Every structure is written in C-alpha cells, then in structure tokens.
Coordinates of N, CA and C and ligand atoms in Angstrom, one line a residue:
M1 N -40.8 169.8 38.6 CA -39.6 170.5 38.2 C -38.4 170.1 39.2
T2 N -37.3 169.9 38.6 CA -36.1 169.6 39.4 C -35.7 170.8 40.2
N3 N -35.3 170.7 41.4 CA -34.8 171.9 42.1 C -33.3 171.7 42.4
I4 N -32.7 172.8 42.8 CA -31.2 172.8 43.0 C -30.8 171.8 44.1
F5 N -31.6 171.6 45.1 CA -31.2 170.7 46.2 C -31.1 169.2 45.7
E6 N -32.0 168.9 44.8 CA -32.0 167.5 44.2 C -30.7 167.3 43.4
V7 N -30.4 168.3 42.6 CA -29.2 168.2 41.8 C -27.9 168.2 42.6
L8 N -27.9 169.0 43.7 CA -26.7 169.0 44.5 C -26.5 167.6 45.3
R9 N -27.7 167.1 45.7 CA -27.6 165.8 46.4 C -27.1 164.7 45.5
E10 N -27.5 164.7 44.2 CA -26.9 163.7 43.3 C -25.4 163.8 43.2
D11 N -25.0 165.1 43.1 CA -23.5 165.3 43.0 C -22.8 164.9 44.3
H12 N -23.4 165.1 45.4 CA -22.8 164.7 46.7 C -22.7 163.2 46.7
D13 N -23.7 162.5 46.2 CA -23.5 161.0 46.2 C -22.4 160.5 45.3
R14 N -22.2 161.3 44.2 CA -21.0 161.0 43.4 C -19.7 161.2 44.1
Q15 N -19.6 162.2 44.9 CA -18.4 162.5 45.7 C -18.2 161.4 46.8
R16 N -19.3 161.0 47.4 CA -19.2 159.9 48.4 C -18.7 158.6 47.7
K17 N -19.2 158.3 46.5 CA -18.7 157.1 45.8 C -17.2 157.2 45.5
L18 N -16.8 158.4 45.0 CA -15.4 158.6 44.6 C -14.5 158.5 45.9
L19 N -14.9 159.0 47.0 CA -14.1 158.9 48.2 C -13.9 157.5 48.6
K20 N -15.0 156.7 48.5 CA -14.9 155.3 48.8 C -14.0 154.6 47.8
A21 N -14.1 154.9 46.5 CA -13.3 154.3 45.5 C -11.8 154.5 45.7
V22 N -11.5 155.7 46.1 CA -10.0 156.0 46.4 C -9.6 155.1 47.6
Q23 N -10.4 155.1 48.6 CA -10.1 154.2 49.8 C -9.9 152.8 49.5
D24 N -10.6 152.3 48.4 CA -10.6 150.9 48.0 C -9.4 150.6 47.1
T25 N -8.6 151.6 46.8 CA -7.5 151.3 45.8 C -6.1 151.0 46.5
S26 N -6.2 150.6 47.8 CA -4.9 150.4 48.4 C -4.1 149.4 47.7
G27 N -2.8 149.7 47.5 CA -1.9 148.8 46.8 C -1.9 148.9 45.3
D28 N -2.8 149.7 44.7 CA -2.8 149.9 43.3 C -2.7 151.4 43.0
E29 N -1.4 151.8 42.8 CA -1.1 153.2 42.8 C -1.7 153.9 41.5
A30 N -1.6 153.2 40.4 CA -2.1 153.8 39.2 C -3.6 154.1 39.3
Q31 N -4.3 153.1 39.8 CA -5.8 153.2 40.0 C -6.1 154.4 41.0
R32 N -5.3 154.4 42.1 CA -5.4 155.5 43.1 C -5.2 156.8 42.5
R33 N -4.2 156.9 41.7 CA -3.9 158.2 41.0 C -5.0 158.7 40.2
S34 N -5.6 157.8 39.3 CA -6.6 158.3 38.4 C -7.9 158.5 39.1
T35 N -8.3 157.7 40.1 CA -9.5 157.9 40.9 C -9.4 159.2 41.7
F36 N -8.2 159.4 42.3 CA -8.0 160.7 43.1 C -8.1 161.9 42.2
S37 N -7.6 161.8 41.0 CA -7.6 163.0 40.1 C -9.1 163.3 39.6
E38 N -9.9 162.2 39.5 CA -11.3 162.4 39.1 C -12.0 163.1 40.3
L39 N -11.7 162.6 41.5 CA -12.4 163.2 42.7 C -12.0 164.6 42.9
A40 N -10.7 164.9 42.7 CA -10.2 166.3 42.9 C -10.9 167.3 41.9
R41 N -11.1 166.8 40.6 CA -11.8 167.6 39.6 C -13.2 167.8 40.0
E42 N -13.8 166.7 40.5 CA -15.3 166.8 40.8 C -15.5 167.7 42.0
L43 N -14.6 167.6 43.0 CA -14.8 168.5 44.2 C -14.6 170.0 43.8
D44 N -13.6 170.2 43.0 CA -13.4 171.6 42.6 C -14.5 172.2 41.8
A45 N -14.9 171.5 40.8 CA -16.0 172.0 39.9 C -17.3 172.1 40.6
H46 N -17.6 171.2 41.5 CA -18.8 171.2 42.3 C -18.8 172.5 43.2
A47 N -17.7 172.7 43.9 CA -17.6 173.8 44.9 C -17.7 175.1 44.2
K48 N -17.0 175.3 43.1 CA -17.1 176.5 42.3 C -18.5 176.8 41.8
A49 N -19.1 175.8 41.2 CA -20.4 176.0 40.7 C -21.4 176.3 41.8
E50 N -21.3 175.6 42.9 CA -22.1 175.8 44.0 C -22.0 177.3 44.6
E51 N -20.8 177.8 44.6 CA -20.5 179.1 45.1 C -21.2 180.2 44.1
R52 N -21.2 179.8 42.8 CA -21.7 180.8 41.9 C -23.2 180.7 41.7
S53 N -23.8 179.7 42.3 CA -25.3 179.5 42.2 C -25.9 179.6 43.5
L54 N -26.0 178.5 44.3 CA -26.7 178.5 45.6 C -26.1 179.5 46.5
Y55 N -24.7 179.5 46.7 CA -24.2 180.4 47.7 C -24.2 181.9 47.3
A56 N -24.1 182.2 46.0 CA -24.3 183.6 45.6 C -25.7 184.0 46.0
A57 N -26.7 183.2 45.8 CA -28.1 183.5 46.1 C -28.3 183.7 47.6
M58 N -27.6 182.8 48.4 CA -27.8 182.8 49.9 C -27.1 184.1 50.5
L59 N -25.9 184.5 49.8 CA -25.2 185.6 50.3 C -26.0 186.9 50.1
A60 N -26.9 186.9 49.2 CA -27.8 188.1 49.0 C -28.8 188.3 50.0
H61 N -29.0 187.3 50.9 CA -30.0 187.4 52.0 C -29.3 187.4 53.3
K62 N -29.7 188.4 54.1 CA -29.0 188.6 55.4 C -29.1 187.4 56.3
T63 N -30.2 186.7 56.3 CA -30.3 185.6 57.3 C -29.5 184.4 56.9
S64 N -29.3 184.2 55.6 CA -28.5 183.0 55.1 C -27.0 183.3 54.9
Q65 N -26.6 184.6 55.1 CA -25.2 185.0 54.8 C -24.2 184.2 55.7
P66 N -24.4 184.2 57.0 CA -23.4 183.5 57.8 C -23.1 182.1 57.5
M67 N -24.2 181.4 57.2 CA -24.1 179.9 56.8 C -23.4 179.8 55.5
A68 N -23.7 180.7 54.6 CA -23.1 180.6 53.2 C -21.6 180.9 53.4
S69 N -21.2 181.8 54.2 CA -19.8 182.1 54.4 C -19.0 181.0 55.0
H70 N -19.7 180.3 56.0 CA -19.1 179.2 56.7 C -18.9 178.0 55.6
S71 N -19.8 177.8 54.8 CA -19.6 176.7 53.7 C -18.5 177.1 52.8
V72 N -18.4 178.3 52.4 CA -17.3 178.7 51.5 C -16.0 178.5 52.1
H73 N -15.9 178.8 53.4 CA -14.7 178.6 54.2 C -14.3 177.1 54.2
E74 N -15.3 176.2 54.3 CA -15.1 174.8 54.3 C -14.6 174.4 52.9
H75 N -15.1 175.0 51.9 CA -14.6 174.7 50.5 C -13.1 175.0 50.4
N76 N -12.7 176.1 51.0 CA -11.3 176.5 51.0 C -10.5 175.5 51.7
E77 N -11.0 175.0 52.9 CA -10.2 174.0 53.7 C -10.1 172.7 52.9
I78 N -11.1 172.3 52.2 CA -11.1 171.1 51.4 C -10.1 171.2 50.3
D79 N -10.1 172.4 49.6 CA -9.2 172.7 48.5 C -7.8 172.6 49.0
D80 N -7.5 173.1 50.2 CA -6.1 173.1 50.7 C -5.7 171.7 50.9
L81 N -6.5 170.8 51.4 CA -6.2 169.4 51.6 C -5.9 168.7 50.3
V82 N -6.8 169.0 49.3 CA -6.6 168.4 48.0 C -5.2 168.8 47.4
E83 N -4.9 170.1 47.6 CA -3.6 170.6 47.1 C -2.4 169.9 47.8
K84 N -2.6 169.7 49.1 CA -1.5 169.0 49.9 C -1.3 167.6 49.4
L85 N -2.4 166.9 49.1 CA -2.3 165.6 48.6 C -1.7 165.5 47.2
K86 N -2.0 166.5 46.4 CA -1.4 166.5 45.0 C 0.1 166.7 45.1
D87 N 0.6 167.4 46.2 CA 2.0 167.6 46.3 C 2.8 166.5 47.0
M88 N 2.0 165.5 47.5 CA 2.7 164.4 48.2 C 2.8 163.2 47.2
E89 N 3.9 162.3 47.5 CA 4.0 161.1 46.8 C 2.9 160.1 47.2
F90 N 2.3 159.4 46.2 CA 1.3 158.5 46.5 C 1.7 157.3 47.4
S91 N 3.0 157.1 47.3 CA 3.6 155.9 48.1 C 3.9 156.4 49.6
N92 N 3.9 157.6 49.8 CA 4.1 158.1 51.2 C 3.0 157.7 52.1
P93 N 3.4 157.0 53.2 CA 2.3 156.5 54.2 C 1.4 157.6 54.7
N94 N 2.0 158.8 54.7 CA 1.1 160.0 55.2 C 0.1 160.3 54.2
W95 N 0.2 159.9 52.9 CA -0.8 160.2 51.9 C -2.2 159.7 52.3
I96 N -2.3 158.5 52.7 CA -3.6 157.9 53.0 C -4.1 158.5 54.3
R97 N -3.2 158.9 55.2 CA -3.7 159.5 56.5 C -4.3 160.9 56.2
T98 N -3.6 161.6 55.3 CA -4.1 162.9 54.9 C -5.4 162.8 54.1
F99 N -5.4 161.7 53.3 CA -6.7 161.4 52.5 C -7.9 161.2 53.5
E100 N -7.6 160.5 54.6 CA -8.6 160.2 55.6 C -9.1 161.5 56.2
D101 N -8.2 162.5 56.4 CA -8.7 163.8 56.9 C -9.6 164.5 55.9
L102 N -9.2 164.3 54.6 CA -10.0 164.9 53.5 C -11.4 164.3 53.5
A103 N -11.4 162.9 53.5 CA -12.7 162.2 53.5 C -13.6 162.6 54.6
H104 N -13.0 162.7 55.8 CA -13.8 163.1 57.0 C -14.4 164.5 56.8
K105 N -13.6 165.4 56.3 CA -14.0 166.8 56.1 C -15.1 166.9 55.1
V106 N -14.9 166.2 54.0 CA -15.9 166.2 52.9 C -17.2 165.6 53.4
H107 N -17.2 164.5 54.1 CA -18.4 163.9 54.6 C -19.1 164.8 55.5
H108 N -18.4 165.5 56.4 CA -19.0 166.5 57.3 C -19.6 167.6 56.5
H109 N -18.9 168.1 55.5 CA -19.4 169.2 54.7 C -20.7 168.8 54.0
L110 N -20.7 167.7 53.3 CA -21.9 167.2 52.6 C -23.1 167.1 53.5
D111 N -22.9 166.4 54.7 CA -24.0 166.2 55.6 C -24.5 167.5 56.1
E112 N -23.6 168.5 56.4 CA -24.0 169.8 56.9 C -24.8 170.5 55.8
E113 N -24.4 170.4 54.6 CA -25.2 171.1 53.5 C -26.6 170.5 53.4
E114 N -26.6 169.1 53.4 CA -27.9 168.5 53.2 C -28.9 168.6 54.4
H115 N -28.3 168.7 55.6 CA -29.2 168.8 56.8 C -29.2 170.1 57.5
G116 N -28.5 171.1 57.0 CA -28.6 172.4 57.6 C -28.7 173.5 56.5
V117 N -27.8 173.6 55.6 CA -27.7 174.6 54.6 C -29.0 174.6 53.7
F118 N -29.4 173.5 53.2 CA -30.5 173.4 52.3 C -31.8 173.9 53.0
Q119 N -31.9 173.6 54.3 CA -33.1 174.0 55.0 C -33.2 175.5 55.2
V120 N -32.0 176.1 55.5 CA -32.0 177.6 55.6 C -32.2 178.2 54.2
A121 N -31.6 177.7 53.2 CA -31.8 178.2 51.8 C -33.3 178.0 51.4
G122 N -33.8 176.9 51.8 CA -35.2 176.6 51.5 C -36.2 177.7 51.9
K123 N -35.8 178.3 53.0 CA -36.7 179.4 53.6 C -36.5 180.7 52.9
V124 N -35.3 181.1 52.5 CA -35.1 182.4 51.9 C -35.3 182.5 50.4
L125 N -35.2 181.3 49.7 CA -35.3 181.3 48.2 C -36.7 181.1 47.8
T126 N -37.1 181.6 46.7 CA -38.5 181.4 46.2 C -38.4 180.0 45.4
E127 N -39.6 179.5 45.1 CA -39.7 178.2 44.4 C -39.0 178.5 43.0
Q128 N -39.3 179.7 42.4 CA -38.6 180.0 41.1 C -37.1 180.0 41.2
D129 N -36.6 180.6 42.3 CA -35.1 180.6 42.5 C -34.6 179.2 42.5
K130 N -35.3 178.3 43.2 CA -34.8 176.9 43.4 C -34.7 176.2 42.1
T131 N -35.6 176.5 41.2 CA -35.5 175.8 39.9 C -34.6 176.5 38.9
D132 N -34.5 177.9 39.0 CA -33.6 178.7 38.2 C -32.2 178.3 38.5
L133 N -31.9 178.0 39.7 CA -30.5 177.8 40.1 C -29.9 176.5 39.5
V134 N -30.8 175.6 39.1 CA -30.4 174.3 38.5 C -29.5 174.6 37.2
A135 N -30.1 175.5 36.3 CA -29.4 175.8 35.1 C -28.1 176.5 35.4
K136 N -28.2 177.4 36.4 CA -27.0 178.2 36.7 C -25.9 177.3 37.2
F137 N -26.2 176.4 38.1 CA -25.3 175.4 38.6 C -24.7 174.6 37.5
R138 N -25.5 174.0 36.6 CA -25.0 173.2 35.6 C -24.1 173.9 34.6
D139 N -24.5 175.1 34.2 CA -23.7 175.9 33.3 C -22.3 176.2 33.9
E140 N -22.3 176.6 35.2 CA -21.0 176.9 35.9 C -20.2 175.7 36.0
K141 N -20.8 174.5 36.3 CA -20.0 173.3 36.5 C -19.4 172.9 35.1
K142 N -20.1 173.1 34.0 CA -19.6 172.7 32.7 C -18.3 173.5 32.4
V143 N -18.3 174.7 32.8 CA -17.1 175.6 32.5 C -15.9 175.0 33.3
E144 N -16.1 174.4 34.4 CA -15.0 174.0 35.3 C -14.5 172.6 35.1
V145 N -15.3 171.7 34.6 CA -14.9 170.3 34.5 C -13.9 170.1 33.4
Ligands
FE2_1 FE1 -22.3 170.6 47.8
FE2_2 FE1 -20.2 172.6 49.2

C-alpha cells in the first residue's frame, strides 16, 4: 500500500525539477514566466494539501506539534517569496536573486521534511493513518490546482 510519505516525496521531486527548470530559462522570458507560474501553483497546492492532511494529523499529537508548526511557518515564508516574485518584473535583475532565495528555502524545506518531519510523523501515526492520508492529500490537492 502506498503511504503518504511516498506520495509527498514524488511531489517534492516535481518541485525540485521545476526549480531547476526555472533556473535553466535565463534569457527566455516567456518560458520563465510559464515555468514559474507552474511552480507557484504546484508549491501552493502541495503546501495547502499537506497542511490539511499530514500536518493536521501531526498537530493532533503533542509530540509532533512543534515540528508541524515550524513547517507551516516555512510554508508561509515560501508563499511570501512567491508573492514577491509575482509582483516583480521578470526582467528585473533582482528577480533571479530573489528566485535563488526561494530555491534555497524550498530545498531546505523539502530536505527537512524528508529527513526530519517524516521520521517524527512515522512514530506518532498508525500504519492506517499513513495510508488514509494519501486519499486526503490527493483530494485536497485536486481542489487547489
Ligand atoms: Fe512537502
Ligand atoms: Fe511542506
């Protein structure tokens, strides 16, 4: 049975590919614009669905609460950077600098989820929870994309 951690890892790899794809679009503004908008949609839908599935379950357990709150805080920081980028001209040299800040933050967040959060969640959730959360995550993400 597929568990929530496998599904989230697949999504994370998609985010890593999209970050790289935006970095590879230097000089092609139209391509950068469309790849960035795909990344922004993906980041937002993933974070919202994650908060309504995995993080909602973790917040219900005292031992995993602090880590879940920390991750939600990082989602908000990522969201702020995405909004900042949306408000900037793509031709502005600061755009790519700000994008590098975003890429750094997202990579850090994904690594932390995969190497810290999932282990903590693994201890507080039952095997049933871990498989039930797959459908919850997928349903919530469908609503957002
Ligand atoms: Fe995630
Ligand atoms: Fe996340």
